[in-house]
Amino acid sequence: MSEQYLCIDLEMSGQTPGIHDIIQIGAALLDENFEQISTFESLIYPENEADFDPGSKRIHGISRFELDEAPSLEETIDDLESWLQEEGEFPSRKAMRDLKICGQGINNDISFLKASYETVNLTWPFAYQFIDLQDITLFYKTILEANGREVPKGLGLNAIAEYLEMERVREKHNALEDAELTGRCLAELFKRAKEIKL
């Protein structure tokens, strides 16, 4: 099977894994050339519905009331894995270990996602191979600076996208849009990396 990448972005009810919950997940499945194969998006009903941080709501704009009809965490994880097995043509959960998970500041999202798997008593099906857009950009930026070239103004998704002449459509953070934008940024950076001569 050819290499595939899974770009993930999460919106949470707060900042602490194990206390706060994932309330939206967006994912983009990419092929070996970082071309998009398929996408997945879902709101998630919070396990701890009482602990909903107003600061997080200002970032993503998702209110507690919008989640009343959302599927549970367990249902969403099951839907995510079913989507991956179908769209990525993985014959089993074990086969998904070949996926490379990508994201922007991916460590935080992985911490939340792993805590969620523990909450529903499921084993982690993915490998521990993560590609962080921030790390890739920092390395790329260092090379550009050393050669007197223009560099991104920061390591946030907005700054990276602006540097690559890409735009966010929505004003508030949206998990699927951010996952797709991260994938497009990675595709462009890896494309440009092939043009760098040392």
Coordinates of C-alpha atoms in Angstrom, one line a residue:
M1 CA 0.0 0.0 0.0
S2 CA 1.3 3.5 -0.9
E3 CA 2.0 5.9 2.0
Q4 CA -0.9 7.9 3.3
Y5 CA -1.1 10.9 5.7
L6 CA -3.9 11.8 8.1
C7 CA -4.2 15.5 8.9
I8 CA -6.2 16.0 12.1
D9 CA -7.4 19.1 13.8
L10 CA -9.5 19.2 17.0
E11 CA -11.6 21.8 18.8
M12 CA -11.9 21.3 22.6
S13 CA -14.0 22.4 25.5
G14 CA -10.8 23.6 27.3
Q15 CA -7.1 23.1 27.4
T16 CA -6.5 20.1 29.7
P17 CA -6.7 16.5 28.3
G18 CA -8.5 14.2 30.7
I19 CA -10.6 17.2 32.1
H20 CA -11.8 18.9 28.9
D21 CA -13.2 17.1 25.9
I22 CA -12.9 17.1 22.2
I23 CA -16.1 18.7 20.8
Q24 CA -15.2 18.7 17.1
I25 CA -12.9 16.7 15.0
G26 CA -11.8 17.4 11.4
A27 CA -9.6 15.0 9.4
A28 CA -8.2 15.0 5.8
L29 CA -6.8 11.8 4.4
L30 CA -3.9 12.5 2.0
D31 CA -2.0 10.3 -0.5
E32 CA 1.8 10.0 -0.8
N33 CA 1.9 13.4 -2.7
F34 CA -0.2 15.1 0.0
E35 CA -3.2 15.2 -2.4
Q36 CA -6.5 15.0 -0.6
I37 CA -8.4 11.7 -0.8
S38 CA -11.3 12.3 1.5
T39 CA -12.4 14.2 4.6
F40 CA -14.2 13.6 7.9
E41 CA -15.9 16.0 10.2
S42 CA -18.1 15.6 13.3
L43 CA -19.2 17.5 16.4
I44 CA -18.9 15.5 19.6
Y45 CA -21.1 15.5 22.7
P46 CA -18.8 16.3 25.6
E47 CA -18.2 13.6 28.2
N48 CA -17.9 16.3 30.9
E49 CA -20.6 18.6 29.8
A50 CA -20.3 20.9 32.8
D51 CA -16.7 21.8 32.2
F52 CA -16.9 24.1 29.2
D53 CA -14.3 26.9 29.1
P54 CA -15.6 30.3 27.8
G55 CA -12.1 31.1 26.5
S56 CA -12.1 28.1 24.2
K57 CA -15.6 29.0 22.9
R58 CA -14.2 32.4 21.8
I59 CA -11.7 30.5 19.6
H60 CA -14.0 28.0 17.9
G61 CA -17.4 29.6 18.4
I62 CA -19.1 26.3 19.3
S63 CA -21.7 26.7 22.0
R64 CA -22.6 24.0 24.5
F65 CA -26.1 24.0 23.1
E66 CA -24.9 23.2 19.5
L67 CA -23.7 19.9 20.8
D68 CA -27.0 18.6 22.2
E69 CA -27.6 16.4 19.1
A70 CA -24.0 15.5 18.5
P71 CA -22.9 11.9 18.6
S72 CA -21.0 10.6 21.6
L73 CA -17.2 10.3 21.7
E74 CA -17.4 6.5 21.3
E75 CA -19.7 6.8 18.3
T76 CA -17.4 9.5 16.7
I77 CA -14.3 7.4 17.1
D78 CA -16.0 4.4 15.6
D79 CA -17.2 6.6 12.7
L80 CA -13.7 8.0 12.2
E81 CA -12.1 4.5 12.1
S82 CA -14.8 3.2 9.8
W83 CA -14.2 6.2 7.4
L84 CA -10.5 5.6 7.5
Q85 CA -10.8 1.9 6.8
E86 CA -13.1 2.5 3.9
E87 CA -11.4 5.6 2.3
G88 CA -7.9 4.5 3.1
E89 CA -8.6 0.9 2.2
F90 CA -7.2 -0.4 5.5
P91 CA -8.5 -4.0 6.0
S92 CA -8.2 -3.7 9.8
R93 CA -7.4 -1.4 12.7
K94 CA -3.9 -2.9 12.9
A95 CA -3.3 -1.8 9.3
M96 CA -3.9 1.8 10.3
R97 CA -0.6 1.8 12.1
D98 CA 1.0 2.7 8.8
L99 CA -0.7 6.1 8.7
K100 CA 1.4 9.2 9.4
I101 CA -0.6 11.6 11.5
C102 CA -0.1 15.3 10.6
G103 CA -1.2 18.5 12.2
Q104 CA -0.5 22.0 13.4
G105 CA 1.0 21.9 16.9
I106 CA 0.1 18.2 16.7
N107 CA 1.3 17.2 20.2
N108 CA -1.7 18.9 21.9
D109 CA -4.2 17.2 19.6
I110 CA -2.5 13.8 20.0
S111 CA -2.7 14.2 23.8
F112 CA -6.4 14.9 23.6
L113 CA -7.1 12.1 21.1
K114 CA -5.1 9.5 23.1
A115 CA -7.0 10.6 26.3
S116 CA -10.2 10.1 24.4
Y117 CA -9.3 6.6 23.3
E118 CA -8.5 5.8 27.0
T119 CA -11.9 7.2 28.0
V120 CA -13.8 4.8 25.7
N121 CA -11.4 1.9 26.5
L122 CA -10.1 1.5 23.0
T123 CA -6.4 0.8 22.1
W124 CA -4.6 3.4 20.2
P125 CA -4.6 2.2 16.5
F126 CA -2.1 4.6 15.0
A127 CA 1.7 4.7 14.9
Y128 CA 3.7 7.2 16.8
Q129 CA 4.9 8.9 13.7
F130 CA 3.8 12.5 13.7
I131 CA 4.5 15.3 11.3
D132 CA 4.0 18.8 12.8
L133 CA 3.6 21.7 10.4
Q134 CA 5.2 24.0 13.0
D135 CA 8.4 21.9 13.1
I136 CA 8.6 21.7 9.3
T137 CA 8.0 25.4 8.9
L138 CA 10.7 26.3 11.6
F139 CA 13.3 24.2 9.7
Y140 CA 12.2 25.7 6.4
K141 CA 12.3 29.2 7.8
T142 CA 15.9 28.6 9.2
I143 CA 17.1 27.6 5.7
L144 CA 15.4 30.7 4.1
E145 CA 16.8 33.1 6.7
A146 CA 20.3 31.7 6.1
N147 CA 19.9 32.5 2.5
G148 CA 18.5 36.0 2.9
R149 CA 15.0 35.0 1.7
E150 CA 11.6 36.1 2.9
V151 CA 10.2 34.0 5.7
P152 CA 6.8 33.4 7.4
K153 CA 6.0 36.0 10.0
G154 CA 5.2 33.2 12.6
L155 CA 4.6 29.5 13.2
G156 CA 0.8 29.7 13.6
L157 CA -1.4 28.3 10.9
N158 CA -2.6 31.7 9.8
A159 CA 1.0 33.0 9.4
I160 CA 2.1 29.9 7.5
A161 CA -0.9 30.0 5.2
E162 CA -0.5 33.7 4.5
Y163 CA 3.1 33.2 3.6
L164 CA 2.1 30.4 1.2
E165 CA -0.7 32.7 -0.2
M166 CA -3.5 30.5 1.2
E167 CA -6.5 31.8 3.2
R168 CA -8.8 30.7 5.9
V169 CA -12.4 31.0 4.8
R170 CA -14.1 31.2 8.2
E171 CA -13.4 33.7 10.9
K172 CA -13.7 31.2 13.8
H173 CA -11.5 28.0 14.0
N174 CA -13.1 25.0 12.4
A175 CA -11.6 21.6 12.7
L176 CA -12.1 20.4 9.2
E177 CA -11.0 23.7 7.6
D178 CA -7.9 23.7 9.7
A179 CA -7.1 20.1 8.9
E180 CA -7.5 20.7 5.2
L181 CA -5.5 23.9 5.3
T182 CA -2.7 22.2 7.2
G183 CA -2.6 19.5 4.5
R184 CA -2.4 22.1 1.8
C185 CA 0.4 23.9 3.6
L186 CA 2.4 20.7 4.1
A187 CA 2.0 19.8 0.4
E188 CA 3.3 23.2 -0.7
L189 CA 6.2 23.2 1.8
F190 CA 7.3 19.7 0.7
K191 CA 7.0 20.8 -3.0
R192 CA 9.2 23.9 -2.3
A193 CA 11.7 21.8 -0.4
K194 CA 12.5 19.9 -3.6
E195 CA 13.5 23.2 -5.2
I196 CA 16.0 24.2 -2.5
K197 CA 19.6 23.7 -3.5
L198 CA 22.4 23.5 -0.8

